[in-house]
Tab-separated table of C-alpha atoms in Angstrom:
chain	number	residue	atom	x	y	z
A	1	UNK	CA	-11.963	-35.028	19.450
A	2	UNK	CA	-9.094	-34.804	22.132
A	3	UNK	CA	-6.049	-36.575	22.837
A	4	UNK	CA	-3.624	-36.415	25.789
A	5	UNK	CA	-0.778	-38.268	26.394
A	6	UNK	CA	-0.157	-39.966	29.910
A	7	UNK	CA	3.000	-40.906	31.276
A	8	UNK	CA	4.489	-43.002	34.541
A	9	UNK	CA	7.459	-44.899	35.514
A	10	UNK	CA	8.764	-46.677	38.939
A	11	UNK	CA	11.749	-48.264	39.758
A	12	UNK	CA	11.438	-51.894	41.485
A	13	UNK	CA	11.385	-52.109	45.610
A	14	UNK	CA	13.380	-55.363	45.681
A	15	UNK	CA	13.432	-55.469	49.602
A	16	UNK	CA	9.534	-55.615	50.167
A	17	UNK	CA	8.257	-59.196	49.913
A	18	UNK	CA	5.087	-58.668	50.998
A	19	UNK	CA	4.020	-55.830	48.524
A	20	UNK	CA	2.546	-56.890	44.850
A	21	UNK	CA	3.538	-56.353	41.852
A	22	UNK	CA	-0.255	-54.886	40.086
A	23	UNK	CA	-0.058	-53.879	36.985
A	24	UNK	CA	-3.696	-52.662	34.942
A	25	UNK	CA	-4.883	-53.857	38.303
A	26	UNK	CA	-4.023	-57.358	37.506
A	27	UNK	CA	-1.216	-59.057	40.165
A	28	UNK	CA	2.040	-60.559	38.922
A	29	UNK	CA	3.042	-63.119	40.927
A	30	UNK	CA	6.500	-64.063	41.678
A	31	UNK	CA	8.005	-60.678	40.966
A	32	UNK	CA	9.835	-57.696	42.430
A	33	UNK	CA	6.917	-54.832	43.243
A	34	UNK	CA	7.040	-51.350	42.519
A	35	UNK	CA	8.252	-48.437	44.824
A	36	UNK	CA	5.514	-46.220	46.047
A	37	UNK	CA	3.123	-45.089	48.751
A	38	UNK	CA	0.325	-46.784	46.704
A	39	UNK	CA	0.436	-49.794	44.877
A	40	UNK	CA	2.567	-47.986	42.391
A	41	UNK	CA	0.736	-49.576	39.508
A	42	UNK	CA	2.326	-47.724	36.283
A	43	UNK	CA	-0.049	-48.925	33.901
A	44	UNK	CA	-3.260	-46.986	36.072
A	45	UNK	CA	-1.217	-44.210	37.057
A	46	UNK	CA	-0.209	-43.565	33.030
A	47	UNK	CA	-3.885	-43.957	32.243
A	48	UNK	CA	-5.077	-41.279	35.068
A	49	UNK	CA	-2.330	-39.000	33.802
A	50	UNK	CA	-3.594	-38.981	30.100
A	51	UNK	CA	-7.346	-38.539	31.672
A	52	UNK	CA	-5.690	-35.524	33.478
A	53	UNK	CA	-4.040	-34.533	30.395
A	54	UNK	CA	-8.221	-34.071	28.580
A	55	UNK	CA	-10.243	-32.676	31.933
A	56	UNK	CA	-6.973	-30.445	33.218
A	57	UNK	CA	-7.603	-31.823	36.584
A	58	UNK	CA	-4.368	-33.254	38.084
A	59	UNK	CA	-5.339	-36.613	40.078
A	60	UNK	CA	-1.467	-38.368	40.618
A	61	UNK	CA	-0.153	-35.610	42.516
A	62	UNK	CA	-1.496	-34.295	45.938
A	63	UNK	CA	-5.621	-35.785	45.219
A	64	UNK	CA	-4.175	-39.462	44.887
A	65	UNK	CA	-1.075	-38.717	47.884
A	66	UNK	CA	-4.413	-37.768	49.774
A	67	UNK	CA	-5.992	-40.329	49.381
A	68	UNK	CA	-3.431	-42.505	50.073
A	69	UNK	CA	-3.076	-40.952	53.682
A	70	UNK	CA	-6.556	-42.171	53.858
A	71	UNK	CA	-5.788	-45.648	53.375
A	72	UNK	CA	-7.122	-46.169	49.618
A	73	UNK	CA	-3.763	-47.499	47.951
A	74	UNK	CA	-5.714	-49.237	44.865
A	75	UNK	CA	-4.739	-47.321	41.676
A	76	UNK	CA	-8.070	-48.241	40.502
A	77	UNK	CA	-9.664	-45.897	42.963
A	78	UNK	CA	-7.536	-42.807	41.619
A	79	UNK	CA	-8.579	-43.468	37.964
A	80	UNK	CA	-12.180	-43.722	39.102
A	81	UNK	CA	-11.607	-40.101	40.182
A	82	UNK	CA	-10.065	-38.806	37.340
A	83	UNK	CA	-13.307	-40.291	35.630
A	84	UNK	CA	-15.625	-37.871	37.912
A	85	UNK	CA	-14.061	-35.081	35.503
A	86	UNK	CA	-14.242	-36.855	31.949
A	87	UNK	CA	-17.011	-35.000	30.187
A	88	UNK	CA	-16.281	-37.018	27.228
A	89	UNK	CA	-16.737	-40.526	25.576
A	90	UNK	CA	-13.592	-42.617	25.127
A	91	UNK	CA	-13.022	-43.716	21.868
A	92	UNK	CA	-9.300	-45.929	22.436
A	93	UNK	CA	-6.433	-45.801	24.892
A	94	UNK	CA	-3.110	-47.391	23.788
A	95	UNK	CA	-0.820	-48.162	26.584
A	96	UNK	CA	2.913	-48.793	25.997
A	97	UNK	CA	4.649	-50.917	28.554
A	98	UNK	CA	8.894	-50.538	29.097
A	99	UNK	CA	10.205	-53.031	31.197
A	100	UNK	CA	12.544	-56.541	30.998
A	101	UNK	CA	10.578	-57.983	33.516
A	102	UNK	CA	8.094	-59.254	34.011
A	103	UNK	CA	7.093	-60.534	30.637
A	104	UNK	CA	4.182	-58.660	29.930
A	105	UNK	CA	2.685	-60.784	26.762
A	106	UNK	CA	1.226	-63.748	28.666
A	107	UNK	CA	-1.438	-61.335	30.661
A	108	UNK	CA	-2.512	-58.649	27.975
A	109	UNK	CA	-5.655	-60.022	27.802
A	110	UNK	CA	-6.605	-59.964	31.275
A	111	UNK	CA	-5.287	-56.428	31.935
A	112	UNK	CA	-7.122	-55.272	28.224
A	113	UNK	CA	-10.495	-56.828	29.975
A	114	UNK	CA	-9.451	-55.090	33.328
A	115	UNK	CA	-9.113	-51.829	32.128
A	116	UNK	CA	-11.886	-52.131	29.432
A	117	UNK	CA	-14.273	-52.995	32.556
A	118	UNK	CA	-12.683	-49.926	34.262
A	119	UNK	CA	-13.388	-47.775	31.978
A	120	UNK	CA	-16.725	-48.784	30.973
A	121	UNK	CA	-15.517	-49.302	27.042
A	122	UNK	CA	-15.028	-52.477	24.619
A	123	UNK	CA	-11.928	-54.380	25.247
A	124	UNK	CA	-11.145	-53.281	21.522
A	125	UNK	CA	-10.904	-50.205	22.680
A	126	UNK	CA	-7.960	-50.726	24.696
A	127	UNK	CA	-4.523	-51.396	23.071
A	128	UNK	CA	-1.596	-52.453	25.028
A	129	UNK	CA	2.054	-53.369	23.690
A	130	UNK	CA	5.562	-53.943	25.429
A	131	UNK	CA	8.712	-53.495	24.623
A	132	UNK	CA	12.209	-54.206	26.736
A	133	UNK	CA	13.826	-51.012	24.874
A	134	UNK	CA	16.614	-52.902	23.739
A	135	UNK	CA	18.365	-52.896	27.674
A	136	UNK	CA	18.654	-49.130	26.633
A	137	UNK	CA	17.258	-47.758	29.392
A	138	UNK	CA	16.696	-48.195	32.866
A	139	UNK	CA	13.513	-50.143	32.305
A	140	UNK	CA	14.816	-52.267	30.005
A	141	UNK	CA	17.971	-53.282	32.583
A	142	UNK	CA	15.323	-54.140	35.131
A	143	UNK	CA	15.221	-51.592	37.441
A	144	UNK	CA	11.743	-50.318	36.953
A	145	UNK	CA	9.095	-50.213	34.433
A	146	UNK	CA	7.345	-47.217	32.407
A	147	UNK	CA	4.568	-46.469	30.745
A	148	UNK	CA	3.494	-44.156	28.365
A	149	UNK	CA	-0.244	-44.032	27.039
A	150	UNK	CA	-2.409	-42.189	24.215
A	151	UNK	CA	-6.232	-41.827	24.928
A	152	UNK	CA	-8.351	-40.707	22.419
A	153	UNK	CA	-11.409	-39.229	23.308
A	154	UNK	CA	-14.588	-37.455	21.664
């Protein structure tokens, strides 16, 4: 068994309208997006980080800034790399999400089946929570969100 712990915060861009706010791969409509060269989704980021964190093979960084010169902006695409190094099975990935907006609750479901699919694991296997901090930090006044995630593998 392994564990690693993956981490990844952004603060919002409120002056780009056009840009999306993706989170798990999974598009939140009618909200401030995410500053970033990519699509500065947190939640994939965080999960390619802890993937790093088992194969010692450093993805978010220069491979994904790369790759990002070369047009490919969906997070999805840098955790599929990160995969091409995972020698192991994945037995459950617990995300944490920080952030007063946007309410996170109402699409848990569809980001647990997006990054189950992902993955290639049971939707059981994926845990996700949220948690405004209290307005303590940054991410809890708004400004950003964070995530921190646990992935267990074997």
């Amino acid at each position: 068994m392994k564990v690693a712990i993956g981490q990844d915060s952004h603060k919002f861009d409120f002056d780009n309208k056009e840009k999306k706010l993706v989170l798990g791969g999974i598009v939140f409509e009618n909200q401030p997006s995410l500053s970033g060269n990519s699509d500065a989704d947190v939640v994939l980021h965080a999960i390619t980080n802890a993937i790093s964190g088992i194969t010692c093979k450093n993805i978010i960084g220069k491979v994904a800034d790369d790759m990002c010169s070369n047009g490919i902006t969906d997070s999805e695409e840098y955790l599929k790399e990160a995969l091409k190094y995972l020698e192991h099975k994945i037995e459950h990935l617990s995300i944490s999400i920080e952030c007063k907006v946007p309410k996170i609750t109402p699409k848990i479901e569809e980001m647990r089946a997006n990054i189950s699919r992902i993955l290639n694991i049971k939707e059981n296997q994926v845990g996700i929570t949220a948690t405004t901090g209290e307005g303590l930090t940054a991410f809890g006044q708004a400004q950003g969100i964070s995530v921190f995630c646990v992935i267990t593998v074997a």
